XYZ file of C-alpha atoms in Angstrom:
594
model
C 0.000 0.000 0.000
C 1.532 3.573 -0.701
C 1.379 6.439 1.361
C -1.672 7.379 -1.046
C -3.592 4.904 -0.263
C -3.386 5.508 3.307
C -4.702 9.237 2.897
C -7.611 7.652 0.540
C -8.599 5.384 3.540
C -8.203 8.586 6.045
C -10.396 10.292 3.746
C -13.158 7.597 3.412
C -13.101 7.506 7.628
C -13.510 10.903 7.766
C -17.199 10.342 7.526
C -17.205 8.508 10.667
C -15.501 12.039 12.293
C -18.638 14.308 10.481
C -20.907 11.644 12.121
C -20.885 12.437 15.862
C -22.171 15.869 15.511
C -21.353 19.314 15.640
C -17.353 20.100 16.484
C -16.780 22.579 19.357
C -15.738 25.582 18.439
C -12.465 26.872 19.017
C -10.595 30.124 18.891
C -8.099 30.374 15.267
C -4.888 28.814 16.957
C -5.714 27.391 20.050
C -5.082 23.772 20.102
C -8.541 21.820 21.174
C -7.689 20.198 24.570
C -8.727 16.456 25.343
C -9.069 15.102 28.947
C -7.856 11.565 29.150
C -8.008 11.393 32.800
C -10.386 11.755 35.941
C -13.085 14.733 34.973
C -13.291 15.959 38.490
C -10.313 16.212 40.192
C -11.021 15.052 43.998
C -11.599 17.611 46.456
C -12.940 20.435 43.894
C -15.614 21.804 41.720
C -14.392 21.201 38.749
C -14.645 23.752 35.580
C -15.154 22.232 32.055
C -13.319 24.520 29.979
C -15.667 27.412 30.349
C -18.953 25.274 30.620
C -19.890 26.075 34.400
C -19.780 23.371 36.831
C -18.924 19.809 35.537
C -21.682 17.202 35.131
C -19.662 14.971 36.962
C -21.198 17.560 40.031
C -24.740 16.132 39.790
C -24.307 13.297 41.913
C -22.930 15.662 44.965
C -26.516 17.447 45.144
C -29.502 16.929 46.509
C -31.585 14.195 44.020
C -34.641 16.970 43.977
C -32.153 19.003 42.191
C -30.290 16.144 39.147
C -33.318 17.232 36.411
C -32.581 21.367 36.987
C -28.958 20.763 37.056
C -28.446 18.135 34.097
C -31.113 20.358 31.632
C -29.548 23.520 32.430
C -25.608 22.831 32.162
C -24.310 22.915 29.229
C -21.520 20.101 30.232
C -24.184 17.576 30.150
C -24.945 17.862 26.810
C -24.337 14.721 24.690
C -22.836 15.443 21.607
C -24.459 13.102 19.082
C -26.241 9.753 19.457
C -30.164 9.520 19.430
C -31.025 9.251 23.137
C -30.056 11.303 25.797
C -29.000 9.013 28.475
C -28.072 11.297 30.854
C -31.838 13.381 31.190
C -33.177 9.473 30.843
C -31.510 8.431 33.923
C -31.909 12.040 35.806
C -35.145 13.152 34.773
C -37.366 10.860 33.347
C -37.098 7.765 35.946
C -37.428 8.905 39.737
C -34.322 8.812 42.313
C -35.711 5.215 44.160
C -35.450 4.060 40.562
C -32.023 5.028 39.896
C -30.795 0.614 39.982
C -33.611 0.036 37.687
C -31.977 2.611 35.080
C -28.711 1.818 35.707
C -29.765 -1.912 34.792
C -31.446 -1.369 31.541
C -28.813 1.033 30.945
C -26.708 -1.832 31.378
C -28.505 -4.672 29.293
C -28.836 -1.633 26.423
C -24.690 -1.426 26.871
C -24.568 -5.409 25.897
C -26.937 -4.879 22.937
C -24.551 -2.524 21.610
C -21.861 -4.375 21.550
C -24.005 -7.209 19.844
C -24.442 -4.830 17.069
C -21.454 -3.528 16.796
C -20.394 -7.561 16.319
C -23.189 -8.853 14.016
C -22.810 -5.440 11.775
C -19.143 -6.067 11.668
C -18.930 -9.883 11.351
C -21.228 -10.614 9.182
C -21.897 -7.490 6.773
C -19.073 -4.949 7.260
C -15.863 -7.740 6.647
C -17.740 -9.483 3.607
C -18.482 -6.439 1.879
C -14.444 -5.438 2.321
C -14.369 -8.712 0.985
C -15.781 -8.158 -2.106
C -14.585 -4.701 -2.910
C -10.592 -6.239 -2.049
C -11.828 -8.681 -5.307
C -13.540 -6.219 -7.447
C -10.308 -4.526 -7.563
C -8.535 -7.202 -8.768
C -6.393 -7.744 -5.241
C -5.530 -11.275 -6.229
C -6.018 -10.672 -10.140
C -3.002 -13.300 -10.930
C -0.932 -15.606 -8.995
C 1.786 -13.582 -9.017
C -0.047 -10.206 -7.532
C -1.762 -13.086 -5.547
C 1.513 -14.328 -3.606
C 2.302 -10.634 -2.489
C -1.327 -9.011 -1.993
C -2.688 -12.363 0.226
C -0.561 -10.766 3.631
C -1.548 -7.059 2.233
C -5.453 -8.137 2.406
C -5.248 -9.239 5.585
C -3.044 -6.569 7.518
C -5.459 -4.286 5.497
C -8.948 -5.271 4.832
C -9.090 -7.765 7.490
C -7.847 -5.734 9.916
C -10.008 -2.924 9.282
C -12.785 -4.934 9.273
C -11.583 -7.083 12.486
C -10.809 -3.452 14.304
C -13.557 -1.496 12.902
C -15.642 -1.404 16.281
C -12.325 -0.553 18.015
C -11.173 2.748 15.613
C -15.073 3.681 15.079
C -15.325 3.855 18.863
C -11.653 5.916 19.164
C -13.044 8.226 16.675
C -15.818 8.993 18.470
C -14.707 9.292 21.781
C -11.802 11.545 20.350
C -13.920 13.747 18.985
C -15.261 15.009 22.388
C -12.757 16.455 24.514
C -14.942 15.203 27.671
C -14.427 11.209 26.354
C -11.242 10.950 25.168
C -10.457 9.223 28.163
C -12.632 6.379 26.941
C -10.374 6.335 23.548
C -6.866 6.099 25.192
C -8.368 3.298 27.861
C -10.224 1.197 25.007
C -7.175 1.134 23.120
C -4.189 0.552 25.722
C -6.660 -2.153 27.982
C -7.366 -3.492 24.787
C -3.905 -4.249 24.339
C -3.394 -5.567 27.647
C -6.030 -7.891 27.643
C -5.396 -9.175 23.771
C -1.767 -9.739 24.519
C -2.463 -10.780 27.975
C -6.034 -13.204 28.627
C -6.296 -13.816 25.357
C -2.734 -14.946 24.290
C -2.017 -16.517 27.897
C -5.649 -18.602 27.257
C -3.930 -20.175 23.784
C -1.308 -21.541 25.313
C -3.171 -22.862 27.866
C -5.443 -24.597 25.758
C -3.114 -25.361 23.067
C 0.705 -25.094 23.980
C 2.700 -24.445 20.718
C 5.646 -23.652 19.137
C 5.193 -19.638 17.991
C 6.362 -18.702 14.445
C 9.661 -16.789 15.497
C 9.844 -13.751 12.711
C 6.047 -12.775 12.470
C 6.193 -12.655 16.523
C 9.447 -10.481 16.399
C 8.425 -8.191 13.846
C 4.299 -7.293 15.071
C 5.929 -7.342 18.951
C 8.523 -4.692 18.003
C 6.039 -2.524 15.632
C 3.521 -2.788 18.638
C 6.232 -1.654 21.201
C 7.012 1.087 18.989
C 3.506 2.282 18.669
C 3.268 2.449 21.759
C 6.702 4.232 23.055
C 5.031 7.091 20.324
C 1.754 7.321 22.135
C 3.947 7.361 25.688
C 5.796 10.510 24.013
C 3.060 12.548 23.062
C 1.202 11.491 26.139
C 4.176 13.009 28.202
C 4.717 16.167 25.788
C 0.488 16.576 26.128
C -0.103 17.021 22.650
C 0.133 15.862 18.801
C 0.681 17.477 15.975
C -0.324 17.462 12.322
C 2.669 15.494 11.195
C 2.728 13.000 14.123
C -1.096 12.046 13.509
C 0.064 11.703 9.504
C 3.459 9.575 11.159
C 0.554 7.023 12.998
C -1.015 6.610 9.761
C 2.677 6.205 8.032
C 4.229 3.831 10.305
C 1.518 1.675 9.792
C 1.677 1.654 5.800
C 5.461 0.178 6.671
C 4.090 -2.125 9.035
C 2.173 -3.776 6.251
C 4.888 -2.870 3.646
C 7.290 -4.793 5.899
C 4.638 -7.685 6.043
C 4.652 -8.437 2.789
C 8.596 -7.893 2.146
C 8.945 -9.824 5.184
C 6.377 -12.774 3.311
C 8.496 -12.459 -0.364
C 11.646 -13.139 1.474
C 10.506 -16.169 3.657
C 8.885 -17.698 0.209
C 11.944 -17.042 -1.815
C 14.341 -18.939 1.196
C 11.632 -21.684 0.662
C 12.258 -21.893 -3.443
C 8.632 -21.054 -3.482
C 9.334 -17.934 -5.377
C 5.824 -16.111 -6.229
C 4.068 -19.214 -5.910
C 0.583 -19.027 -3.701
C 0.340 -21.122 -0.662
C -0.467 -24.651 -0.632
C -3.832 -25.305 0.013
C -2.523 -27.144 3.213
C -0.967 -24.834 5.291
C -3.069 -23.730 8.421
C -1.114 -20.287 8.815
C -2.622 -19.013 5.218
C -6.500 -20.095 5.615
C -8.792 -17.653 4.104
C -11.657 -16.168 6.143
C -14.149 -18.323 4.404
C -11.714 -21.301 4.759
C -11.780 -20.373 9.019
C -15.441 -20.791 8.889
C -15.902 -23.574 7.516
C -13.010 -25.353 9.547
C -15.150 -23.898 13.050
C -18.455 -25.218 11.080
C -19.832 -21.831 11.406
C -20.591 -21.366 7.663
C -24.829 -21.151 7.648
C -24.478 -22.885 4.476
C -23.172 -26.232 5.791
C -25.843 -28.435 5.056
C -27.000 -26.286 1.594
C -26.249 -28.818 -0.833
C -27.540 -31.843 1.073
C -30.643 -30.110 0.229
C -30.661 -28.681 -3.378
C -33.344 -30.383 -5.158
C -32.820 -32.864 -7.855
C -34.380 -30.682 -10.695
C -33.799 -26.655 -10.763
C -36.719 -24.337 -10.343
C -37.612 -20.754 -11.356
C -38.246 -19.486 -7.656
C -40.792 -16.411 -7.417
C -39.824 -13.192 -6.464
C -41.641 -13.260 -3.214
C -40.210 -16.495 -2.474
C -36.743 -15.029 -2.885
C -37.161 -12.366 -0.924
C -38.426 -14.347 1.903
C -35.764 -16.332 2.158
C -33.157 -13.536 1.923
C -34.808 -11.914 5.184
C -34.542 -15.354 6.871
C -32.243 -14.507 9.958
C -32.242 -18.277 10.747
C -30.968 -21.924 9.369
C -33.720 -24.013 10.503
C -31.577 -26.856 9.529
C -28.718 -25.725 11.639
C -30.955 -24.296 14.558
C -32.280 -28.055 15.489
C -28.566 -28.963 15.706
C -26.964 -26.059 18.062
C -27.093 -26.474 21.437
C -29.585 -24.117 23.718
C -27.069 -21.632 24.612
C -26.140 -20.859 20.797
C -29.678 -20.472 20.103
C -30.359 -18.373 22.989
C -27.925 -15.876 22.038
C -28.946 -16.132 18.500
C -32.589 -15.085 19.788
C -30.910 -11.832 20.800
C -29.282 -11.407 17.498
C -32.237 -12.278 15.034
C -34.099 -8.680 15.507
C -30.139 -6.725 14.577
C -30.110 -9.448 12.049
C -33.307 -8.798 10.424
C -33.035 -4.899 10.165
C -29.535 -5.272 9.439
C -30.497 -7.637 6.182
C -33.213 -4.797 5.335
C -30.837 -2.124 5.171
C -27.269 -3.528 4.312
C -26.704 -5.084 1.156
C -23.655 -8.166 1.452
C -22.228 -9.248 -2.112
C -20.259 -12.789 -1.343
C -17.483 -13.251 -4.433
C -17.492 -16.963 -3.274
C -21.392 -17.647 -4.249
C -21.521 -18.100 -7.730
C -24.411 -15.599 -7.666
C -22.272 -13.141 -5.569
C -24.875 -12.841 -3.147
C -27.881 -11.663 -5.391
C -31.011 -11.638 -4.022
C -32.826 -9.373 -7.004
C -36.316 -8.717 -4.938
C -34.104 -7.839 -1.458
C -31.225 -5.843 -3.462
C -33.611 -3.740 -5.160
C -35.179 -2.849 -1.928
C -31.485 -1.985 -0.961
C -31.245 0.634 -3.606
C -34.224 2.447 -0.895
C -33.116 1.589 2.403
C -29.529 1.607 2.445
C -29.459 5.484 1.245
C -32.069 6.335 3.379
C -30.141 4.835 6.091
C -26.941 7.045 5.640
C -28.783 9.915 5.788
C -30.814 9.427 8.599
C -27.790 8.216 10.226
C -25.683 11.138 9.534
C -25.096 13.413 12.137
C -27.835 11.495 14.524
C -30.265 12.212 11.508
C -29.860 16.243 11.630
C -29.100 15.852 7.588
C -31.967 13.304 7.208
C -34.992 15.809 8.998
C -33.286 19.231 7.097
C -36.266 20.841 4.850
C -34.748 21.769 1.715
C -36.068 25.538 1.651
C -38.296 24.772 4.552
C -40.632 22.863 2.363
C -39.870 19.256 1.631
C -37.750 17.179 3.889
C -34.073 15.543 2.566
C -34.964 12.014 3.856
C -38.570 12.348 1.444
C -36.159 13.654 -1.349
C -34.010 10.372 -0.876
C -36.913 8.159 -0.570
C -38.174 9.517 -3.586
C -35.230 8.614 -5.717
C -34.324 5.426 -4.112
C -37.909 4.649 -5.186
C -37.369 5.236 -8.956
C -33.889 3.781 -8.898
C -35.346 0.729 -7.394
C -38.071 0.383 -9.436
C -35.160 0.730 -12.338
C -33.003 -1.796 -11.079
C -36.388 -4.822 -10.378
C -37.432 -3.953 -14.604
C -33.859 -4.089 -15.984
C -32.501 -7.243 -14.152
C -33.638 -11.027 -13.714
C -33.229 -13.314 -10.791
C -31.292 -15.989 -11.787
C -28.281 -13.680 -12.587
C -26.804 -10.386 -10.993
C -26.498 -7.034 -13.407
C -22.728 -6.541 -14.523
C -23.100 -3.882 -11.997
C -23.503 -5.720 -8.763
C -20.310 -4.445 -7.566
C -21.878 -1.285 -6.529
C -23.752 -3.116 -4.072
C -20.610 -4.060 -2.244
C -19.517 -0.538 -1.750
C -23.174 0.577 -0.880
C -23.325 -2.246 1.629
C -19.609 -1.113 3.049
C -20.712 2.549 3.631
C -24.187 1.088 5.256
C -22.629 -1.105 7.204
C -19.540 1.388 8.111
C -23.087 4.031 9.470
C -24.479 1.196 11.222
C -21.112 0.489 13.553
C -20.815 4.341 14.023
C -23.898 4.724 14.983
C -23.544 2.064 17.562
C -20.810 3.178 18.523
C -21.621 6.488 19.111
C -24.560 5.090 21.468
C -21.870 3.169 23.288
C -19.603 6.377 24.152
C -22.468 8.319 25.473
C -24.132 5.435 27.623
C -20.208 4.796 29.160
C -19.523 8.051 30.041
C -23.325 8.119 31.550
C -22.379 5.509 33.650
C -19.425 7.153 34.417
C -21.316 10.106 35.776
C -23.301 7.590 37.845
C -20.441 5.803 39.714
C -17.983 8.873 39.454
C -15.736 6.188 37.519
C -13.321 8.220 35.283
C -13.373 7.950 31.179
C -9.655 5.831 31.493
C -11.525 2.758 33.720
C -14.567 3.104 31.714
C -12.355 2.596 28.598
C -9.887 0.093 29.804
C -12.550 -1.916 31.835
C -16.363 -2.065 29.333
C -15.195 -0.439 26.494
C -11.845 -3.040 25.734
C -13.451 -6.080 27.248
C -16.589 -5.593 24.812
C -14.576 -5.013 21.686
C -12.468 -7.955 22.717
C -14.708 -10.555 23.665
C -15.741 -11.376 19.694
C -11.551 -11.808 19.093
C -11.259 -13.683 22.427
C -14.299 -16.296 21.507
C -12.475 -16.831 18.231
C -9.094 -16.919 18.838
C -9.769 -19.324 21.571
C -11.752 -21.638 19.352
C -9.233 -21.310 16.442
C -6.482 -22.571 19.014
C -8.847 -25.841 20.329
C -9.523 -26.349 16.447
C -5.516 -26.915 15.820
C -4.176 -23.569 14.684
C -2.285 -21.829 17.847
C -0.284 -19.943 16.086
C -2.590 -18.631 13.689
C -4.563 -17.323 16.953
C -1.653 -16.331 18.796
C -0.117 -14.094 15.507
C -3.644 -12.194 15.564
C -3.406 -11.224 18.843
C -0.223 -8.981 18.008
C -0.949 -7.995 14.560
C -4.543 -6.959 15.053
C -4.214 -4.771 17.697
C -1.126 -2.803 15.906
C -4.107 -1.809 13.008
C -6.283 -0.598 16.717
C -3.493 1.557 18.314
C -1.966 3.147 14.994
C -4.813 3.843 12.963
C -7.427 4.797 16.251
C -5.082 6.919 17.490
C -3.972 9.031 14.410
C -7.152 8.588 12.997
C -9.097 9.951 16.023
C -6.686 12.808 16.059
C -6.455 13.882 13.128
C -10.174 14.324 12.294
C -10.316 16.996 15.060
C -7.810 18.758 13.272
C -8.992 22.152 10.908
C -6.968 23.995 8.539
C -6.100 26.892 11.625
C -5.808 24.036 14.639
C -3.026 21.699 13.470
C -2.168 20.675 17.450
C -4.500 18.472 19.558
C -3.885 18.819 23.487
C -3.869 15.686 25.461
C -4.205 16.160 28.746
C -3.596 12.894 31.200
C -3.642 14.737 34.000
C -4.408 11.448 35.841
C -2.206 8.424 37.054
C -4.316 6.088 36.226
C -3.202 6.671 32.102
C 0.146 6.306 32.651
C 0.187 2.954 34.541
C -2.504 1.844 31.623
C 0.339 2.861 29.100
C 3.054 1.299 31.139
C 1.360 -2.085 31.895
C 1.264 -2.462 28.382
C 4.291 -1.644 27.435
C 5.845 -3.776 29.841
C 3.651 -6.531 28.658
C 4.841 -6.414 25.531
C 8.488 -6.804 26.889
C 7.578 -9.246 29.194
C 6.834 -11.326 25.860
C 9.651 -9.973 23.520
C 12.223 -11.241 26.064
C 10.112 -14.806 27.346
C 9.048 -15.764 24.688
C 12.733 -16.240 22.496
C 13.975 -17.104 25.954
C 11.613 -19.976 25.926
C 12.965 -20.816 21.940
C 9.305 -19.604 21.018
C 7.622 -23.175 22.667
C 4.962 -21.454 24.957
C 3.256 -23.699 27.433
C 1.061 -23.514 30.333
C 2.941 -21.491 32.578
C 3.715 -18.937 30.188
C -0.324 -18.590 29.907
C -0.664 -18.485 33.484
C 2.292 -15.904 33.795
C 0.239 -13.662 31.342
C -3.078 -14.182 33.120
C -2.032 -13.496 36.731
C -0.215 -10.257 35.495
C -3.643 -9.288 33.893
C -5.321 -9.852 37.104
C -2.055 -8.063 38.780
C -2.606 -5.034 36.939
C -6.337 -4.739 36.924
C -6.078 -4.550 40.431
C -3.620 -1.752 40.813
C -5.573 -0.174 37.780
C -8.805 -0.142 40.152
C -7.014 1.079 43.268
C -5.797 3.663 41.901
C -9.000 4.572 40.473
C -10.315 4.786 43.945
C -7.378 6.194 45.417
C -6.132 3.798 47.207
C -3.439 4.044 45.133
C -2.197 7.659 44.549
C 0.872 10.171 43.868
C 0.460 13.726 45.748
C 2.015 15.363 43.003
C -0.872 14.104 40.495
């Protein structure tokens, strides 16, 4: 990937930044200042640059007083999102009820990450899928050898880590949870190269591929010495947001030298992998190894003689959430939690469009597509900027979301007269992009939900931004990775689990981080303040950092053979460090000078 291409992918992100609503306003010059550590200092009434008293303040007054305070200070505004979580919890459900909120707050929190992993899983990565083969990644087997690691530090990763960067981009685009961004990302770290590696080797001890280890470890501990730097300057610039997004084009420019070399030693030259080898499985391939592929048992039921199925018919089974076929064989607990998914399912298969390059129709459901060409569009706008775009009345008259539905309506009606069902239009590809920006509103959407219910239930407990982040925030855009990463290691590929928990993350910290900074950056503001004017960040930043050495030194030490008590070693320092982490939350822990 060149330099070029990283810009083009900044550029297509930058939607996610106009997303979350209005940006403050700053004077020409002044660099915007982000919190990253406790909102209220203890012992004070704190001041949010020039709001009035800090929201954090409404659980210090009297509970006849939490509606007058929370409607009238400007602090407690939520920037974005639908809902307003914090007048919900304050105003609309009385003080005895406070646990009840808090609890559907909770269960709402859950739900959000659900759809932040169906819309990810199972629309956002196959659409990247398909636009990686519409253009032409693996056009030969030449451009195939070298583009196979490209695709997946790339696509995959963005896809794998879109929940992760949409929810940094967010939270950095508020200076009040920015906090939530630098936790999310550094206790995501910790617990990927912590729980989750230590639980491989513990189910699966292993022998770790010695070069690929190296190489993501020392990228990973470089990212993060940069993010320690600007952390202890307080600030990034223009050209070290640009240098995030630049060290990771080498990091996958390195990948695929790195990948050319080891094949050459081999005498492969620019062969493509065998069809054998566990570490170069395709996503598809992964799926169908775990059995999770919904069309397992599709063929044991085609029917002997083919048959011109009705449109009606088609479309029916398109909005089918569920494998019947596959439901009667999953055990309760899979179809308990798929009960939970099949409503996000449903409107997600209404709205997003998937194309699948592996079907030999690509996907096309002509009835359900067509309805696409409606929904999807109407989606993004509604979507955009918490639907502010989508309700605008074009000179006070006619609404933009009618003006959409309108021409969604005729294009649709276009697209159902000029195609048939048995094949897809020479155009299909479109779909794939539509369904990528869909999907792309859907997750920032979510996540946008999920930054203003944390930092609500930060204002509840009086929990800072940093636990929030390194605690809920990391452990829910984990758990998907965790689930499968673990399974992929009882299935019989350790190493291809324990590589992802070092690569993936690298895509999390360099692209989140520049990303989310740079978006808040304007033609006269080229500096972004960070202010961690709380302990708590820098032990988050140093537990990782010396987890990541802990690793680079054990793990040669050990010639690369991880066992057991290299998992447990990993696990108990986990434990070890959320501890301290919480402690000093509370202040058990503390510095007088901080």
């Amino acid at each position: 990937m060149r330099p070029a291409g990283a810009l083009s992918l900044a550029g297509a992100l930058s939607l996610a930044g106009v997303l979350v609503g209005d940006s403050r306003a700053q004077p020409a010059g002044t660099p915007l200042s982000l919190d990253l550590g406790r909102t209220v200092p203890p012992g004070g009434d704190a001041l949010s640059h020039g709001r009035g008293p800090d929201c954090w303040e409404v659980r210090k007054r009297n509970s006849s007083e939490w509606c007058r305070f929370v409607r009238s200070n400007p602090d407690c505004r939520l920037d974005g999102g639908f809902l307003d979580y914090l007048e919900g919890v304050f105003c609309v459900f009385p003080p005895r009820l406070l646990p009840l909120a808090v609890t559907l707050y909770a269960l709402w929190l859950l739900y959000l990450f659900i759809i932040l992993g169906v819309t990810a899983e199972k629309f956002f990565c196959p659409n990247l899928s398909a636009i990686s083969t519409n253009l032409k990644l693996s056009h030969n087997v030449a451009v195939f050898s070298l583009m196979f690691p490209l695709h997946g530090v790339t696509f995959l990763a963005f896809g794998n880590g879109a929940p992760d960067v949409f929810s940094a981009v967010v939270a950095f685009s508020d200076p009040r949870t920015a906090g939530l961004a630098i936790g999310a990302i550094f206790g995501a770290g910790v617990f990927v190269t912590t729980v989750v590696a230590g639980g491989i080797a513990l189910v699966k001890p292993f022998t770790a591929a010695s070069r690929p280890f190296l190489r993501d470890v020392i990228f990973y501990m470089v990212a993060v010495f940069l993010t320690f730097m600007i952390l202890y300057f307080g600030r990034i610039t223009l050209g070290e947001a640009l240098g995030y997004l630049g060290l990771y084009v080498f990091y996958v420019f390195t990948v695929v030298l790195c990948t050319w070399i080891h094949r050459r030693q081999r005498g492969d030259g620019l062969a493509p992998p065998a069809p054998w080898e566990p570490e170069m499985l395709t996503d598809a391939e992964e799926q169908e190894s775990l059995g999770t592929n919904s069309g397992d048992y599709g063929e044991e039921y085609q029917p002997l003689l083919p048959s011109r199925e009705t449109s009606l018919r088609i479309l029916t089974a398109a909005l089918s959430p569920l494998d019947y076929r596959k439901w009667r064989r999953k055990p309760w607990y899979w179809r308990l939690f798929k009960v939970f998914k099949v409503p996000v399912e449903l409107v997600l298969l209404l709205t997003v469009p998937v194309v699948d390059p592996d079907k030999d129709d690509l996907n096309w459901k002509r009835p359900l597509n067509c309805l696409h060409v409606l929904t999807s569009p109407l989606l993004c706008i509604l979507t955009l900027k918490s639907g502010a775009y989508g309700l605008y009345q074009i000179q006070g008259i006619f609404p933009v979301w009618g003006l959409v539905t309108l021409v969604g309506s005729v294009l649709a009606i276009i697209t159902f007269i000029t195609t048939s069902n048995e094949e897809p239009p020479k155009y299909h590809c479109v779909f794939a992009f539509l369904g990528f920006l869909a999907s792309a509103m859907w997750i920032n959407a979510a996540a946008t939900e999920l930054v203003n219910i944390l930092r609500t239930l930060g204002i509840i407990f009086q929990l800072s931004n940093t636990v929030l982040g390194l605690t809920l925030l990391a452990w829910g855009n984990s758990i998907g990775d965790t689930f499968s990463d673990l399974t992929m290691a009882r299935q019989g590929y350790p190493r291809m689990a324990f590589s992802a928990c070092f690569g993936g993350i690298i895509f999390n910290i360099l692209v989140g981080v520049g990303l989310g900074c740079l978006l808040q950056m304007t033609s006269s503001q080229l500096v972004v303040k960070l202010e961690p004017d709380s302990l708590l960040v820098w032990i988050l930043a140093g537990a990782l950092g010396l987890s990541l050495v802990f690793s680079f030194v054990s793990v040669p030490a050990q010639c690369f053979q991880l066992g057991k008590a290299y998992g447990v070693c990993l696990i108990l320092y986990y434990l070890a460090f959320l501890c301290v982490a919480l402690l000093t939350e509370f202040r058990v822990i503390h510095l007088s000078a901080v």
